[in-house]
Tab-separated table of C-alpha atoms in Angstrom:
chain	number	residue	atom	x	y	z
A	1	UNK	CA	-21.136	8.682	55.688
A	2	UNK	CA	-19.051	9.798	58.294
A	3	UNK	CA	-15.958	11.357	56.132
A	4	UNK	CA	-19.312	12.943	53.548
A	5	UNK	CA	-19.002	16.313	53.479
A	6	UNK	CA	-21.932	18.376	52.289
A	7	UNK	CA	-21.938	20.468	49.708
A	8	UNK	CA	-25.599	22.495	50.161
A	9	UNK	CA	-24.440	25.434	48.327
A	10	UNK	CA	-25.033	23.229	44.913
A	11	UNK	CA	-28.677	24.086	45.682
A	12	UNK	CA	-28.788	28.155	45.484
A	13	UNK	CA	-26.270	27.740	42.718
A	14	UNK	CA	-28.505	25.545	40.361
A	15	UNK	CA	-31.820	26.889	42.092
A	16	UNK	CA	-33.134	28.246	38.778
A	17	UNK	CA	-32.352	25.299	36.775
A	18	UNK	CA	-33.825	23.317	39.479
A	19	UNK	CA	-37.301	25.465	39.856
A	20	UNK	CA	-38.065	25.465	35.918
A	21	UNK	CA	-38.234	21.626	36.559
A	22	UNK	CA	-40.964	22.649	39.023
A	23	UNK	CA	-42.718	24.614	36.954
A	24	UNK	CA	-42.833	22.282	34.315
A	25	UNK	CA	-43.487	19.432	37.169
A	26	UNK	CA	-46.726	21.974	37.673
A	27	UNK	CA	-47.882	22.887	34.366
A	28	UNK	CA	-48.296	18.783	33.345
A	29	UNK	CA	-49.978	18.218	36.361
A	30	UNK	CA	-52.344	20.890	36.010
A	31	UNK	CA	-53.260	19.885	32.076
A	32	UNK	CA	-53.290	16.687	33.129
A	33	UNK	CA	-55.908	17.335	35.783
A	34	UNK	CA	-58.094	19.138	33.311
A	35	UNK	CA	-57.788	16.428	31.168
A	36	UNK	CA	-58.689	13.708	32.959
A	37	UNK	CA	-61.212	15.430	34.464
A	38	UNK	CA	-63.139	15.273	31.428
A	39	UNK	CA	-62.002	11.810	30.081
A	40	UNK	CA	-62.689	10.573	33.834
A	41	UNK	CA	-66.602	11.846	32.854
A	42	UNK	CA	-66.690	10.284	29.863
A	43	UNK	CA	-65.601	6.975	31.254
A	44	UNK	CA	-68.383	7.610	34.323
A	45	UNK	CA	-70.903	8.032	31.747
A	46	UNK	CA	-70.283	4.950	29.998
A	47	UNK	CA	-70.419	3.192	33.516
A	48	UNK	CA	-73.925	4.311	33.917
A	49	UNK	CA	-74.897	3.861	30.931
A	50	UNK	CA	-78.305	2.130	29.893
A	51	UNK	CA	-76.891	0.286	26.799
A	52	UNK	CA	-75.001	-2.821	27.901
A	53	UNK	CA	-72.238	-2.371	24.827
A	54	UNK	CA	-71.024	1.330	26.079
A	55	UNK	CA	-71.047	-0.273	29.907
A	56	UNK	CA	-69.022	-2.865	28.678
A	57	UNK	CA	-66.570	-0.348	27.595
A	58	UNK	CA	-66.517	1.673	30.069
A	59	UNK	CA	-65.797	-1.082	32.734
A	60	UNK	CA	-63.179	-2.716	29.902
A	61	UNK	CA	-61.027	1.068	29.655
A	62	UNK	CA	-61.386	1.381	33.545
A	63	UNK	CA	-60.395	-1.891	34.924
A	64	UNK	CA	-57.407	-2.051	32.244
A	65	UNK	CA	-56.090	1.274	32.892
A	66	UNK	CA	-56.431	0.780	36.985
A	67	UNK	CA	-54.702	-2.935	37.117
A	68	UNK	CA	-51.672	-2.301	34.702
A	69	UNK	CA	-48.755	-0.178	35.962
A	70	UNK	CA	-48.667	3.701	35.464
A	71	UNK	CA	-45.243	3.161	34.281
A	72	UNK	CA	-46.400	0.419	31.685
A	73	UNK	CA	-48.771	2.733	30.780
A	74	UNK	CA	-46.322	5.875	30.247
A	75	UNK	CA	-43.689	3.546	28.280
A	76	UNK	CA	-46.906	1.888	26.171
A	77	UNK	CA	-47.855	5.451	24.857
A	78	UNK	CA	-44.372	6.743	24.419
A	79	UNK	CA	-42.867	3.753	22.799
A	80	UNK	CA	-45.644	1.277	21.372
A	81	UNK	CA	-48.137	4.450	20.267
A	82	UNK	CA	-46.074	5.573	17.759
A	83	UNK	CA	-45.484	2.291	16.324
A	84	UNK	CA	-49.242	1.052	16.606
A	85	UNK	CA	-50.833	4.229	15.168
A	86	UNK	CA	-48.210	5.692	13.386
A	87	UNK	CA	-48.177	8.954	15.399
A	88	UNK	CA	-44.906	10.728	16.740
A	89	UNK	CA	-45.069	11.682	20.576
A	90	UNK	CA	-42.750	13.473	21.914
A	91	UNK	CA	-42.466	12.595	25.726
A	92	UNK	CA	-44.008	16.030	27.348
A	93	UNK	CA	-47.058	14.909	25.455
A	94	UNK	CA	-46.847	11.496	25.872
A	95	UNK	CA	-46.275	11.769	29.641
A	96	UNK	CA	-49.798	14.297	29.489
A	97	UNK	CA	-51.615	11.555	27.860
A	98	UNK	CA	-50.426	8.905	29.923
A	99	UNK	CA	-51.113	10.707	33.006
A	100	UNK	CA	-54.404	12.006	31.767
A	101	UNK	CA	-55.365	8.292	31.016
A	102	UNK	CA	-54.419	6.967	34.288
A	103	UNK	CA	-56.143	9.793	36.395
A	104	UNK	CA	-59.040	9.299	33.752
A	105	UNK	CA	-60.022	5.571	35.176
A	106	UNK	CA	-59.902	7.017	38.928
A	107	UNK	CA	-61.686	10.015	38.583
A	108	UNK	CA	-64.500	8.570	36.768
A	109	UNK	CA	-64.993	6.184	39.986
A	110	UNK	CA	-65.108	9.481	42.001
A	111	UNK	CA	-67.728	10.667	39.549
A	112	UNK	CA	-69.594	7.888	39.751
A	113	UNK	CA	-69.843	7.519	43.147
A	114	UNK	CA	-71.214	11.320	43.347
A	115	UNK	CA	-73.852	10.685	40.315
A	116	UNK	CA	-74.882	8.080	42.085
A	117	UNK	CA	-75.067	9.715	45.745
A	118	UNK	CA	-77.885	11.610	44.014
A	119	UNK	CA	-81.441	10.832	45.173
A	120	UNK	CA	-83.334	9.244	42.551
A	121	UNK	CA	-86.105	11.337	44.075
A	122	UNK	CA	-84.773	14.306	43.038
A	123	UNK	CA	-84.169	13.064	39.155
A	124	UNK	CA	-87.766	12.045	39.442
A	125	UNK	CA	-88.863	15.562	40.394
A	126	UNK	CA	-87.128	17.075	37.544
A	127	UNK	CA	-88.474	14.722	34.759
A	128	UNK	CA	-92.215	15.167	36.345
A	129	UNK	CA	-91.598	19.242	36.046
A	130	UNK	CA	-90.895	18.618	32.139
A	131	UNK	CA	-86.781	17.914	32.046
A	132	UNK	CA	-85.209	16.441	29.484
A	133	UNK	CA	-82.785	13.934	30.550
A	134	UNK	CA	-80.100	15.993	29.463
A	135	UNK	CA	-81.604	18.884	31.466
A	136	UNK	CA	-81.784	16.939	34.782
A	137	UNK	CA	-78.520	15.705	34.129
A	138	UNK	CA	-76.577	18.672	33.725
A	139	UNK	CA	-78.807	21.198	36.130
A	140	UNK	CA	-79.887	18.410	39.223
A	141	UNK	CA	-77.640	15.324	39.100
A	142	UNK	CA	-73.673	16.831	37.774
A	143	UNK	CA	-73.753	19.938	40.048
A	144	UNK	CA	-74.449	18.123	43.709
A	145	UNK	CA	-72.161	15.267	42.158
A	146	UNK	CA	-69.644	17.624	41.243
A	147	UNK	CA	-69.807	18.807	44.927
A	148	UNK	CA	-69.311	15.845	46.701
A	149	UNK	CA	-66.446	14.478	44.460
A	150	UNK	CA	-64.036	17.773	44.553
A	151	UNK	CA	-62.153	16.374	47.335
A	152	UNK	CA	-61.188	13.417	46.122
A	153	UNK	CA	-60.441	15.218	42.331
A	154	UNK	CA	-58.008	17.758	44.627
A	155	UNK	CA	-56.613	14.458	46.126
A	156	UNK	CA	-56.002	13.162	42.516
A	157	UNK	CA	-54.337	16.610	41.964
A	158	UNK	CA	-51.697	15.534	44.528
A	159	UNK	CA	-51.329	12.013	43.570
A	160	UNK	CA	-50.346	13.621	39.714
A	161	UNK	CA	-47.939	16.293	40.903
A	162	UNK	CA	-45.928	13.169	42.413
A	163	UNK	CA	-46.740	11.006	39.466
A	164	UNK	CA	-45.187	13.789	36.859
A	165	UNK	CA	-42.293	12.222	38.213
A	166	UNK	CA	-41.616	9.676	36.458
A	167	UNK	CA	-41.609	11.720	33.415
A	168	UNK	CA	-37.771	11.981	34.271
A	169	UNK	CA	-37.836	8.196	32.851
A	170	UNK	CA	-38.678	9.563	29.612
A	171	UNK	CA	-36.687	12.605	29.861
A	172	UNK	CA	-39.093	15.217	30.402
A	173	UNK	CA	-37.651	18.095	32.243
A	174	UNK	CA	-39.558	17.930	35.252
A	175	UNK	CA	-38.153	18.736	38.611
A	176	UNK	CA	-36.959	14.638	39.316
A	177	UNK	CA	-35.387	15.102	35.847
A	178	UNK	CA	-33.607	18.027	36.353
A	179	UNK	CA	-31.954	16.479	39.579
A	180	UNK	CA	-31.199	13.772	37.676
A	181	UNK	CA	-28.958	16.053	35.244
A	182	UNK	CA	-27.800	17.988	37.669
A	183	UNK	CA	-26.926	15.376	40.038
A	184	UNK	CA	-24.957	13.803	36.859
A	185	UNK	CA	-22.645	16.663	36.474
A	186	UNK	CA	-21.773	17.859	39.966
A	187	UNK	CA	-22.007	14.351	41.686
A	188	UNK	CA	-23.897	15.555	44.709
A	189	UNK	CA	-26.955	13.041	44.886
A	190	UNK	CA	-27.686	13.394	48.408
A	191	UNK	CA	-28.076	17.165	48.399
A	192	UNK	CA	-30.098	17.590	45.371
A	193	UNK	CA	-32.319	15.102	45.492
A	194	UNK	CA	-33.340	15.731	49.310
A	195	UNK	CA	-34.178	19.368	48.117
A	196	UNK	CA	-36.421	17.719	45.183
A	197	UNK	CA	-38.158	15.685	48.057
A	198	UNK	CA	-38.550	18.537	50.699
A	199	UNK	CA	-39.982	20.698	47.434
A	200	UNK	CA	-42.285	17.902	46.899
A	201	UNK	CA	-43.733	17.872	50.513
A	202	UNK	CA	-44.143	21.649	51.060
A	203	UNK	CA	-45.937	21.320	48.083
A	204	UNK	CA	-48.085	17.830	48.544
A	205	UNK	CA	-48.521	18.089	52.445
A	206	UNK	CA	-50.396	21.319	52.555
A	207	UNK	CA	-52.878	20.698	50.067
A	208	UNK	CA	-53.208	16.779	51.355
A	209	UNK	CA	-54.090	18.652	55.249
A	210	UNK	CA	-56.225	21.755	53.495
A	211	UNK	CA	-58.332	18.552	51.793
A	212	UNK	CA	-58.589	16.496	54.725
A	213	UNK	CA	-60.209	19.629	56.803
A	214	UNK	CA	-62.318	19.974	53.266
A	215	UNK	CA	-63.536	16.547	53.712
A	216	UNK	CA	-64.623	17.060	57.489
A	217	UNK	CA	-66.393	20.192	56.704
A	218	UNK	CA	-68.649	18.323	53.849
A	219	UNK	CA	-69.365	15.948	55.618
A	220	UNK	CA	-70.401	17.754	58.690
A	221	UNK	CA	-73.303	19.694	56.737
């Protein structure tokens, strides 16, 4: 280490190359979010259900997607998918569903958590004033849940911007991947991928501390 000698101008040489990783590294995190914001719903809903089969299914998905590794789970849909249901990924959208799956099963325990922070007074009120249980569902019960679980869906958008990572295993041109290639060619490891980790944390740390002071301020009202 002593006889290294850095080389940091390999980072505002390659800086372009290097930031479309990023924005790709952003644009699958933010689908993914979306995604799994609804299939995280979905799976909440068959949690609560009031038909024993769909809870059954909902607890099956969730606990399998939650104990297996996110990487198994990325490899699974890349590489067994397309064998199993005879469907071609390619691995941008294989990483999106694998992601979206994984955030899916922890999301819907946020969602659940909030549905079920709900009085059951205030469903009762609803259904005595003449709602449907649709009605009270979507105008009482999903807006205050909604509420309460946005800090920990913001958290989950963290935890995905640093799981898009691994997307470099199945060589989608992230920002980890683009290192990767980079650091390949030019043979500078320690320079490029300390960049990749100090991008990471400007971006990760801020929005983990701007949550946090979310969280007090909820639950001081």
């Amino acid at each position: 280490m002593g006889d290294y000698k850095f080389r940091w101008d390999v980072i505002p040489t390659h800086f372009d190359f290097l930031m479309s990783g990023l924005q790709q590294t952003l644009l699958i995190s933010a689908i993914t979010l979306a995604l799994a914001l609804v299939g995280g719903l979905i799976i909440a809903l068959l949690d609560l259900s009031r038909w024993r089969a769909l809870r059954m299914i909902g607890l099956t998905v969730g606990e399998i997607i939650r104990n297996t590794p996110i990487l198994v789970q990325l490899l699974w849909v890349y590489y067994v998918m397309p064998i199993t249901l005879g469907i071609n990924l390619d691995a941008w959208t294989a990483l999106v569903i694998g992601l979206s799956l994984y955030s899916s099963a922890f999301i819907a325990e946020a969602y659940r958590a909030g549905i079920q922070s709900v009085p059951l007074g205030q469903r009762e009120a609803a259904q005595v004033l003449g709602m449907s249980p649709f009605q009270t569902f979507t105008r009482v019960t999903l807006p205050q849940a909604v509420r309460m679980t946005l800090p920990p869906l913001a958290a989950n958008f963290v935890q995905l911007i640093k799981y898009s990572s691994l997307g470099s295993v199945i060589s989608v041109g992230e920002i980890t991947r683009r290192g990767m290639e980079l650091s390949s060619s030019m043979f500078r490891p320690l320079e490029i991928f300390t960049f990749i980790a100090v991008v990471y944390f400007l971006i990760c740390w801020p929005l983990a501390m701007a949550i946090r002071v979310w969280e007090r301020r909820l639950s001081s009202r």
